[in-house]
Short mmCIF file of C-alpha atoms in Angstrom, two decimals:
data_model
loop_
_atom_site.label_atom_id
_atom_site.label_comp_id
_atom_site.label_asym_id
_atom_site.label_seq_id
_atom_site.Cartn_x
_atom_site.Cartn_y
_atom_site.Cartn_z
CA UNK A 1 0.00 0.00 0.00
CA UNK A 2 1.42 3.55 -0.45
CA UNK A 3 1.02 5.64 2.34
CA UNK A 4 -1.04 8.75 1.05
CA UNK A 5 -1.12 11.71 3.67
CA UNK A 6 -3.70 14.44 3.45
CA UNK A 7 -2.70 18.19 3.93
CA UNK A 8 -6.04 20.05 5.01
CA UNK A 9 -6.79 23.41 6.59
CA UNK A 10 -9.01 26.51 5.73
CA UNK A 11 -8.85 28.44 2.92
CA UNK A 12 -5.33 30.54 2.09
CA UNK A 13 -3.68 28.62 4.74
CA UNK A 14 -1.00 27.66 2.96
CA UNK A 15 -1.25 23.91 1.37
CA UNK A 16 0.00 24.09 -1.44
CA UNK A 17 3.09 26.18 -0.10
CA UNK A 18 3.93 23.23 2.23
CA UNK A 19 3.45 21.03 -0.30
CA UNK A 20 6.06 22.71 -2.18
CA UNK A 21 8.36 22.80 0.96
CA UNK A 22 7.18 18.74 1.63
CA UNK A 23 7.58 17.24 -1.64
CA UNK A 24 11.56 18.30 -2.16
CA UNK A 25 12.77 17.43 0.89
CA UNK A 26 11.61 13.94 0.51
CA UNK A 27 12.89 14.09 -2.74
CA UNK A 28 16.10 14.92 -1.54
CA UNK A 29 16.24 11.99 0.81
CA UNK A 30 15.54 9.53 -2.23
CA UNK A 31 11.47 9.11 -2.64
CA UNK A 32 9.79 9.62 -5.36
CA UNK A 33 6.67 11.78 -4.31
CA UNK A 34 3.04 11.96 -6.00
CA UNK A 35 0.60 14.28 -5.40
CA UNK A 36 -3.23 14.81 -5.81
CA UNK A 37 -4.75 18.02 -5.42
CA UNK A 38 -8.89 18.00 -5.30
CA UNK A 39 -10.41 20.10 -7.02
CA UNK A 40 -14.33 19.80 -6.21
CA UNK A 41 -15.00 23.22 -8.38
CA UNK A 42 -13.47 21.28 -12.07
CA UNK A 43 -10.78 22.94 -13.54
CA UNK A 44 -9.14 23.85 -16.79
CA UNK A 45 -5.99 22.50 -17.55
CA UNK A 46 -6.22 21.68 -21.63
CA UNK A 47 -5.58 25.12 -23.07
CA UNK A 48 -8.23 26.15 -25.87
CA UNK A 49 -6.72 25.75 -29.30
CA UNK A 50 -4.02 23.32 -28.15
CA UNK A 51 -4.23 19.74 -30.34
CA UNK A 52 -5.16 18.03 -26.84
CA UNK A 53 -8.31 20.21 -26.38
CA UNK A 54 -9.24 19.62 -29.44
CA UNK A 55 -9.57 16.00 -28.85
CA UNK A 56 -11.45 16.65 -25.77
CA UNK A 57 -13.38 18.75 -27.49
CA UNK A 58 -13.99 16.12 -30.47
CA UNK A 59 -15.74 14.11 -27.38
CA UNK A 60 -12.45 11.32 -26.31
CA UNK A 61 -13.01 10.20 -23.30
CA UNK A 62 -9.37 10.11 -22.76
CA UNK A 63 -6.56 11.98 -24.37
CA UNK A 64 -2.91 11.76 -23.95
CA UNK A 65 -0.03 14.01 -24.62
CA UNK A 66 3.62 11.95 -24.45
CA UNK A 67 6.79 13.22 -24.95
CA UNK A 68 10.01 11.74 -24.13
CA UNK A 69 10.02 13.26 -20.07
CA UNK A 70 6.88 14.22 -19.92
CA UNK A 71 3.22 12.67 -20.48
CA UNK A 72 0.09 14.63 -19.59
CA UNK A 73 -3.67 12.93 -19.56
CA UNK A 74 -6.88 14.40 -19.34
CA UNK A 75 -9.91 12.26 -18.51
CA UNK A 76 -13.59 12.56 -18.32
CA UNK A 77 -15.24 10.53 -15.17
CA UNK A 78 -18.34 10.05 -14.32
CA UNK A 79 -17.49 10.83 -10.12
CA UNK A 80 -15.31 12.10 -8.14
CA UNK A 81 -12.33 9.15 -7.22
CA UNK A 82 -11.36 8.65 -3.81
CA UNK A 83 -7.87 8.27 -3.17
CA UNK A 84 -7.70 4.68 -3.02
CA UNK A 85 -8.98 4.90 -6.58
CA UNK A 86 -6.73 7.23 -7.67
CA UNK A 87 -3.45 5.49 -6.23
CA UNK A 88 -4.40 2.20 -7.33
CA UNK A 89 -4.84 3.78 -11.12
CA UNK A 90 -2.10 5.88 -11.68
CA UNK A 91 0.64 6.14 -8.58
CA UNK A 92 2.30 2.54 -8.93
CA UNK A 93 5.49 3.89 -9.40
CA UNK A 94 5.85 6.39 -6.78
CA UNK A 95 6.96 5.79 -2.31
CA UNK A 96 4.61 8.22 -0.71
CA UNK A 97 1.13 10.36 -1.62
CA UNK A 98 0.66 13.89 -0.52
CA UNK A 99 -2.80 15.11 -1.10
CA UNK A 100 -4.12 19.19 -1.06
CA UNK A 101 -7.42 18.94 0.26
CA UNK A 102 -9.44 15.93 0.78
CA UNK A 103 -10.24 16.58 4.62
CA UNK A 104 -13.28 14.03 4.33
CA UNK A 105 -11.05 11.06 3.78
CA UNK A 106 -9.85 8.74 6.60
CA UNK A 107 -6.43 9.31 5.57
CA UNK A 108 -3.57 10.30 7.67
CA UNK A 109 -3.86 14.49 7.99
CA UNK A 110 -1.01 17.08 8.13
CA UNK A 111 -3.44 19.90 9.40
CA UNK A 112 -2.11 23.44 9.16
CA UNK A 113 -3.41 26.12 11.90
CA UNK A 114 -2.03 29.93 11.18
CA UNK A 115 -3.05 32.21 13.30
CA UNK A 116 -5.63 35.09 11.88
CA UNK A 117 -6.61 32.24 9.40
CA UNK A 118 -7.60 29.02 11.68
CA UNK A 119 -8.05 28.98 14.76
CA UNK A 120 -9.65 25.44 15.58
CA UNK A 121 -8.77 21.56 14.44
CA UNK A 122 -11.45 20.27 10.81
CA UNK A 123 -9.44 16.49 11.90
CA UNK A 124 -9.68 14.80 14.22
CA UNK A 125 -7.75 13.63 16.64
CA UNK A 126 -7.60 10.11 15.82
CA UNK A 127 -6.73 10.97 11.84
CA UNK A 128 -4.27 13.83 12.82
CA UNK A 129 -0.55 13.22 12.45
CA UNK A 130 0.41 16.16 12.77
CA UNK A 131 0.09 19.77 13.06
CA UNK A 132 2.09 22.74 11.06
CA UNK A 133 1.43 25.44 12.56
CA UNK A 134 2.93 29.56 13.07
CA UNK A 135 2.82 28.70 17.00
CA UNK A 136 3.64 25.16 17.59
CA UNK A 137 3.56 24.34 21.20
CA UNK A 138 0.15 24.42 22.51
CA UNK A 139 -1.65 21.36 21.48
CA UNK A 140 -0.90 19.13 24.24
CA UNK A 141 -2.57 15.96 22.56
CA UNK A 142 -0.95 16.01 18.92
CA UNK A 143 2.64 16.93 17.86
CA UNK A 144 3.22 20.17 16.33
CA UNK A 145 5.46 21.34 13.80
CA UNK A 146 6.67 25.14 12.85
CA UNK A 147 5.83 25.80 9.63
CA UNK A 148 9.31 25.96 8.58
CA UNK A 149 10.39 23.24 10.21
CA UNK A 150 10.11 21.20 6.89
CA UNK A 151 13.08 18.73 7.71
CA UNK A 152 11.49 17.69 11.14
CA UNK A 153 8.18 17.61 9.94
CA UNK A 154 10.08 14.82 7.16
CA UNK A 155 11.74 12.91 9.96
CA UNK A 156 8.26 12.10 11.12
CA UNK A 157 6.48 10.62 7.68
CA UNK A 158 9.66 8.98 6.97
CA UNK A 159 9.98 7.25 10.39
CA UNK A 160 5.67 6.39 9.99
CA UNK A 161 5.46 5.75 6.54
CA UNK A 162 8.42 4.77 4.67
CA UNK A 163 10.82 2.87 6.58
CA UNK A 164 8.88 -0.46 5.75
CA UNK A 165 9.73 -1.78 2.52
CA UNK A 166 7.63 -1.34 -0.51
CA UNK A 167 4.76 -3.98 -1.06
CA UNK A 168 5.60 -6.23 -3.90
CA UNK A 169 2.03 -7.05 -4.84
CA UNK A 170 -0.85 -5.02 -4.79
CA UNK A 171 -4.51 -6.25 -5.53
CA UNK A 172 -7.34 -3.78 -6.30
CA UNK A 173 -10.75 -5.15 -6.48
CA UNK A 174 -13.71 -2.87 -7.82
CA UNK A 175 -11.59 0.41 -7.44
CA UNK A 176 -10.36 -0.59 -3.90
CA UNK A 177 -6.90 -1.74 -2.80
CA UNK A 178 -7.47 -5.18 -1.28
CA UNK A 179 -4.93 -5.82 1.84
CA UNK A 180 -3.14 -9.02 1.75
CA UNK A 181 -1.73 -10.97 4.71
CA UNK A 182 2.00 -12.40 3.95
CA UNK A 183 0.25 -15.70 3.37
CA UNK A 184 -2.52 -14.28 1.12
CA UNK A 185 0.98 -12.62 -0.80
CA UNK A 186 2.93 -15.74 -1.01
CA UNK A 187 -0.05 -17.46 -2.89
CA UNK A 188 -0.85 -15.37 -4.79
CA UNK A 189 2.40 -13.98 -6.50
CA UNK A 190 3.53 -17.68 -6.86
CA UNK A 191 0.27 -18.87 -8.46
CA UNK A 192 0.71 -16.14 -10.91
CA UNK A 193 4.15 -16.20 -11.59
CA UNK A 194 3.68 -20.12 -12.40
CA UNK A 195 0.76 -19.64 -14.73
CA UNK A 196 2.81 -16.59 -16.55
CA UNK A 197 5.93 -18.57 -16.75
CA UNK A 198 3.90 -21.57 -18.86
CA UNK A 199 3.27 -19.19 -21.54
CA UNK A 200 5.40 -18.47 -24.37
CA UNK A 201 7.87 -16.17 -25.15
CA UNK A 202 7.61 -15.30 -21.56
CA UNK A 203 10.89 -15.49 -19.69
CA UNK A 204 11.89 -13.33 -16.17
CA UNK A 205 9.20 -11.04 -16.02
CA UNK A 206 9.58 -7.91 -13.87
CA UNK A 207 6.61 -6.67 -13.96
CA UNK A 208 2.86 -8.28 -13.93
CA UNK A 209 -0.24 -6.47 -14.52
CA UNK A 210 -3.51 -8.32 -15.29
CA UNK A 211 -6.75 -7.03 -15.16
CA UNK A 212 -9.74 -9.66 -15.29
CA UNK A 213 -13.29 -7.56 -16.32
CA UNK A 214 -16.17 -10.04 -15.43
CA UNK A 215 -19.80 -8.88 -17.29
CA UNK B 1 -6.53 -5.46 -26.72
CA UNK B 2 -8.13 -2.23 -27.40
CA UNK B 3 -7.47 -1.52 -31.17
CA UNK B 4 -5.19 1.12 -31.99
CA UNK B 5 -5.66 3.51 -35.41
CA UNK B 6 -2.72 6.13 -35.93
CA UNK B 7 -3.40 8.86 -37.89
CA UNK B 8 -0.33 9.82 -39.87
CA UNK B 9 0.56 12.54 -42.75
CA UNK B 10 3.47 15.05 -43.24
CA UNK B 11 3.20 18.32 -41.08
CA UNK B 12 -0.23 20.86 -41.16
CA UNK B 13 -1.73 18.03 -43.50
CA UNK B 14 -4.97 17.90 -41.34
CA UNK B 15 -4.50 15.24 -38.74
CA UNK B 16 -6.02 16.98 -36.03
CA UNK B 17 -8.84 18.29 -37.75
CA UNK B 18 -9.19 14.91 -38.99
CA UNK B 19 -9.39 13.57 -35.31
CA UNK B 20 -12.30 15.70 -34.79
CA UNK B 21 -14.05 14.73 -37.48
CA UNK B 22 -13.52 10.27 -36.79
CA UNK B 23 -13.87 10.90 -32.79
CA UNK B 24 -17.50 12.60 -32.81
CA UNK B 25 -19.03 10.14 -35.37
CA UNK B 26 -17.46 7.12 -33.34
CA UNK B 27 -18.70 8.31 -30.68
CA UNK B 28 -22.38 8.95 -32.17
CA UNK B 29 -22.11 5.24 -32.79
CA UNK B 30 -21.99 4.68 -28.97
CA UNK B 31 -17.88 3.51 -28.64
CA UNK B 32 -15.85 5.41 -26.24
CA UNK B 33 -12.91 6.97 -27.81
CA UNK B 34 -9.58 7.58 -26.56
CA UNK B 35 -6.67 9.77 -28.44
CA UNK B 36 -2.93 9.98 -28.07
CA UNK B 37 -0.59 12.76 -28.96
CA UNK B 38 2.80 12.32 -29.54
CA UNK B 39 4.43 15.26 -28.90
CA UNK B 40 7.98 14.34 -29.76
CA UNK B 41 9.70 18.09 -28.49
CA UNK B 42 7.85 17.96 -25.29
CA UNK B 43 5.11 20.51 -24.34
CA UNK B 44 4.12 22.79 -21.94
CA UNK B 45 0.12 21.96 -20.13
CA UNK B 46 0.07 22.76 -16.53
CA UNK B 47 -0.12 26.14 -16.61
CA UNK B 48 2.39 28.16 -14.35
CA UNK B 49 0.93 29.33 -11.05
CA UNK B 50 -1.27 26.84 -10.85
CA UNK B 51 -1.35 24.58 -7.92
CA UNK B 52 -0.53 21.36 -9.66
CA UNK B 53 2.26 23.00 -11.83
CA UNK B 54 3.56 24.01 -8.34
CA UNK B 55 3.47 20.77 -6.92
CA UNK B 56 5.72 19.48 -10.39
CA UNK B 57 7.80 22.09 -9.88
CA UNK B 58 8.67 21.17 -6.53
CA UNK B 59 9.27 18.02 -7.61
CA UNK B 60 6.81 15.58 -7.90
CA UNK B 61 6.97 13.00 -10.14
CA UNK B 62 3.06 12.29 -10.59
CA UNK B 63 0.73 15.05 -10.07
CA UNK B 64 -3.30 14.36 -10.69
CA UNK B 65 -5.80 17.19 -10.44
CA UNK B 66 -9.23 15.26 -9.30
CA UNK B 67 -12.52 16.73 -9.99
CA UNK B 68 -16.19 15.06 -10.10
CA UNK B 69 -16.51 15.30 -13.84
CA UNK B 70 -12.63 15.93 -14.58
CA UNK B 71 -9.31 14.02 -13.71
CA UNK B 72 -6.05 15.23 -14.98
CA UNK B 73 -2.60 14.26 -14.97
CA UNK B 74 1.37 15.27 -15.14
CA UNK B 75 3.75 12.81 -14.26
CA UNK B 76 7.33 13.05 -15.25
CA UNK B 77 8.98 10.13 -17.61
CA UNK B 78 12.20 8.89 -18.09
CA UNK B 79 11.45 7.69 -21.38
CA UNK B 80 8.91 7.70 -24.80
CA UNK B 81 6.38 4.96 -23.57
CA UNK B 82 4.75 3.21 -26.67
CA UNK B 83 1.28 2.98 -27.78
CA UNK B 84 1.09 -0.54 -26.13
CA UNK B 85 2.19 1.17 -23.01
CA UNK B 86 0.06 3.17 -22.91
CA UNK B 87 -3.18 1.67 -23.93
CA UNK B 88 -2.10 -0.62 -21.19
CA UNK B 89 -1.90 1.68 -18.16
CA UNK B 90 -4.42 4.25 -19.22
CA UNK B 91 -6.98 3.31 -21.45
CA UNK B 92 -8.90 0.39 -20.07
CA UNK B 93 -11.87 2.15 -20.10
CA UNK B 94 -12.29 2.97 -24.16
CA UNK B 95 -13.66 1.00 -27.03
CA UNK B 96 -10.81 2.11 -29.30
CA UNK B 97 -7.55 4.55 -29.21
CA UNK B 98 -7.09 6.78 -32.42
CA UNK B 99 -3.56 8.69 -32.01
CA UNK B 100 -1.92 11.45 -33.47
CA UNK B 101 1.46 10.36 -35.31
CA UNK B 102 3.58 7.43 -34.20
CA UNK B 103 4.41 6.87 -37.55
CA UNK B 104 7.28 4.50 -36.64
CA UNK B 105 4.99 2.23 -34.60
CA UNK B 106 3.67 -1.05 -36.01
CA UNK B 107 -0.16 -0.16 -36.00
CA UNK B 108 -2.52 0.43 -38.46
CA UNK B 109 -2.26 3.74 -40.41
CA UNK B 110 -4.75 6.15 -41.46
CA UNK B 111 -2.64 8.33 -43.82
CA UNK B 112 -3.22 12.20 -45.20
CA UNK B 113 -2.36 13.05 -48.80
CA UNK B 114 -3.33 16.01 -49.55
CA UNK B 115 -2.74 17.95 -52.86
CA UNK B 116 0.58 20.45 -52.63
CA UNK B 117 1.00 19.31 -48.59
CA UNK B 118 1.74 15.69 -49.15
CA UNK B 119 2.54 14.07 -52.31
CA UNK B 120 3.87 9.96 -51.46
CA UNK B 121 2.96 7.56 -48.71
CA UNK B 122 5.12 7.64 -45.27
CA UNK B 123 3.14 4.39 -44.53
CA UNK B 124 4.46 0.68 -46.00
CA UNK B 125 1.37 -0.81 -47.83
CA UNK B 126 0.86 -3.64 -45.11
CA UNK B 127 0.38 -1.14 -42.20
CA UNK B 128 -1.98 1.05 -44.31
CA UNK B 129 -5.64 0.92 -43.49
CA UNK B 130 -6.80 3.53 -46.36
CA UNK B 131 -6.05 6.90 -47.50
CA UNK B 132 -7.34 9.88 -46.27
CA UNK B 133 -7.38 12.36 -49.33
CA UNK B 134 -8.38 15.57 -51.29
CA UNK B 135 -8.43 13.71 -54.19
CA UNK B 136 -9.39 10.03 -53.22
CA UNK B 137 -9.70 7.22 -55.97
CA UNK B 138 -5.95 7.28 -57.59
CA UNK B 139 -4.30 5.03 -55.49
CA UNK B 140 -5.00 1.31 -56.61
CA UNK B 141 -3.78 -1.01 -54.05
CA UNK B 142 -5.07 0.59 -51.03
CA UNK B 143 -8.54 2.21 -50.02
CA UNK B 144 -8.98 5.82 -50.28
CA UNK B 145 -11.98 8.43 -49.05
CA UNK B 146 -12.38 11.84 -49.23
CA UNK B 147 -11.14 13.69 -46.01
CA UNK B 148 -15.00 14.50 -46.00
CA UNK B 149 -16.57 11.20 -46.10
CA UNK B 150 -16.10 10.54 -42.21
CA UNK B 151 -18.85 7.99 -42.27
CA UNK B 152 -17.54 5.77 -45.12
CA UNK B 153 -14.14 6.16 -42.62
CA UNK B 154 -15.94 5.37 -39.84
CA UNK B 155 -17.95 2.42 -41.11
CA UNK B 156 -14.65 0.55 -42.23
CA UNK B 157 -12.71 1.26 -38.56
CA UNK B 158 -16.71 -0.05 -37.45
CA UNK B 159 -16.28 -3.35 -39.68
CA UNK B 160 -12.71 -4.00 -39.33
CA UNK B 161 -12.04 -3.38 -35.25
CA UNK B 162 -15.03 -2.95 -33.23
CA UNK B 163 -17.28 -5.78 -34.44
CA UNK B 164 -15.98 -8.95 -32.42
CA UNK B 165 -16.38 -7.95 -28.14
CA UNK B 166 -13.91 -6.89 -25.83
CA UNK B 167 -11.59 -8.74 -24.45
CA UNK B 168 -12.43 -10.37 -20.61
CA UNK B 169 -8.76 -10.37 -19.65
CA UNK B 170 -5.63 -7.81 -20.37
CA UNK B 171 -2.26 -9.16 -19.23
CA UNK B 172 0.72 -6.87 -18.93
CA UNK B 173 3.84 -8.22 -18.66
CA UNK B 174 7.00 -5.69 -18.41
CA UNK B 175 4.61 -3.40 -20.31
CA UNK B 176 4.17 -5.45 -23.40
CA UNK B 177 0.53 -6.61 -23.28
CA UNK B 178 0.68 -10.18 -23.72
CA UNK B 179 -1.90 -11.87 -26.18
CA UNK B 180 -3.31 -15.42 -24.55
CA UNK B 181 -5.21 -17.79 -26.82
CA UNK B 182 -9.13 -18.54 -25.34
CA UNK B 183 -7.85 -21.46 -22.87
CA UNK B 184 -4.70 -19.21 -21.58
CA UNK B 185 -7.66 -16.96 -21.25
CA UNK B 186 -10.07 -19.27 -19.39
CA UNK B 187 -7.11 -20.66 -17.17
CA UNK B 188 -5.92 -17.70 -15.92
CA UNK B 189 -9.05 -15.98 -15.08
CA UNK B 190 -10.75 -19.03 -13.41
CA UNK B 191 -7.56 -19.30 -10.85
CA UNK B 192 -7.83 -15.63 -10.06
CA UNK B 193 -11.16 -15.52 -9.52
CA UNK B 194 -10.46 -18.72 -7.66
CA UNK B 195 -7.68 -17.15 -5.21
CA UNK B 196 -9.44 -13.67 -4.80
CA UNK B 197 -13.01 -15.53 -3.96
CA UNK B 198 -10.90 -16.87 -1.09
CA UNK B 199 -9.50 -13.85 1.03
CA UNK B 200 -11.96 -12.48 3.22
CA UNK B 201 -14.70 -9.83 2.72
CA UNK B 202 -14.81 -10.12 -1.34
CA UNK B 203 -17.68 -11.19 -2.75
CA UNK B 204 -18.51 -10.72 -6.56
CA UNK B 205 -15.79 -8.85 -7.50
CA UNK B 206 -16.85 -7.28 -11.07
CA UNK B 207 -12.85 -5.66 -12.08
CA UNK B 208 -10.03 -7.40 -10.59
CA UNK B 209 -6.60 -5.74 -10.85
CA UNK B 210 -3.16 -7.53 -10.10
CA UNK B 211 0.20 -5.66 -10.15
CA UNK B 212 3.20 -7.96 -9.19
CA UNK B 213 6.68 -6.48 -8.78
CA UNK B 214 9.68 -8.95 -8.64
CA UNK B 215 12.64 -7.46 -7.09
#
């Protein structure tokens, strides 16, 4: 499972500057970072004119823009994913998950209080990891981080989420991530591997994906 | 495997606006249509200031916008993934995948001639599915239509790749998909189903996803 953490707070509180502070300092210490940022108003990110809108435009479901470094996708959906969704789909290849927004899922929450802005907790206390705040120090029953203090506030999600090694099979049934007990694991990644293996042309695969659609 | 049609033709010879002419009356027909750019100089969507152009600037190497009726996504490569790649990791979801150059791929072409753009084929005779032309009816050993007869276009793409169903099972290995004949098929989906129906709390599962990574 990758660990997806959740950076919520009121308006103009400053996510998606910690975010920027977050994300390369982990990168620094050798994770590769995602992030999701919810956006529950819609957005525009296909510029008008562009070959890509046009697609859209034409009515694809899905278009795709891929260049040697870079590969951008726009998508039409029918609801709003939840995380699990959204990590199962398209975050395979990355350690950790920091989210803007997303305060209503039970996901692990970096809350930020600054003062003149927020004043009281949206998480609580069971969700909270921890709090980044302009005036760490009084909340007795969470830890608190200064703002700035990007390279503690690291210590802590790489000490909770990413000192474990990285699953090396991951399930998703109907959208959701399916937890697997080591026995559940061992099963399953042999059974596959030994029904792969009997077909041809196949030698030392690294990689496995199957998807099985049932009508 | 989702068919793939790649529309090809020298430079400004009308492969866009020929994209939004096959995507519309596919759609009409009630497929769902996917498109892929190639963008072989690299591009420039998220726009700068944004949040999620913030969040890739700062170094993440996935970034998703998520919205109810909208999902988009940037996510840094290291290299030019092909069309099978793709389809593979994105497009699970569409009835067919129409693309935008990829000339050098091994798919079937829909190739542009137009009079005083493009005067000779790019496309070898084997990969070419017809001719899309100002001035159809001179080439003998392939089909031709006017670049205004979308439905005669249409109804051939119709005939010749969305006739039989879909397929039940996609199996990605290394991120070649890997084609299994109908009792590879029936073997492999009968043990999954047979291994997941075991772990607790799944029932009818309706999509079943399996990523294994071997170190």
């Amino acid at each position: 499972l990758i660990p997806i953490i959740s950076i919520v707070g009121k308006t103009d509180c400053g996510k998606t500057t910690l975010i920027e502070k977050l994300v390369p300092e982990l990168v620094k210490r050798g994770y590769r970072v995602g992030t999701i940022k919810h956006d529950v108003h819609g957005f525009d990110i296909d510029l008008p004119g562009k070959d890509s809108w046009r697609h859209s435009q034409a009515g694809a479901t899905t278009v795709i823009i891929s260049s040697p470094d870079k590969l951008a996708l726009v998508k039409k959906v029918a609801k709003d994913h939840t995380l699990d969704e959204l990590a199962a789909s398209y975050f395979s290849d990355v350690d950790i998950i920091l989210t803007e927004g997303y305060k209503k899922e039970a996901k692990p929450k970096i809350e930020i209080l600054r003062s003149g802005v927020s004043d009281s907790l949206l998480s609580s206390h069971d969700e909270l990891l921890f709090i980044a705040t302009d005036r760490p120090g009084n909340f007795a029953d969470s830890p608190s981080y200064h703002l700035d203090d990007v390279s503690g506030m690291a210590d802590l999600i790489e000490k909770k989420f990413l000192s474990e090694k990285k699953p090396q099979i991951q399930l998703v049934i109907d959208g959701q991530e399916v937890s697997l007990n080591e026995f559940a694991q061992l099963i399953i990644t042999n059974t596959t591997l030994g029904m792969v293996s009997s077909l041809k042309g196949i030698k030392q695969p690294k990689e496995i994906v199957l998807k099985i659609h049932k009508k």
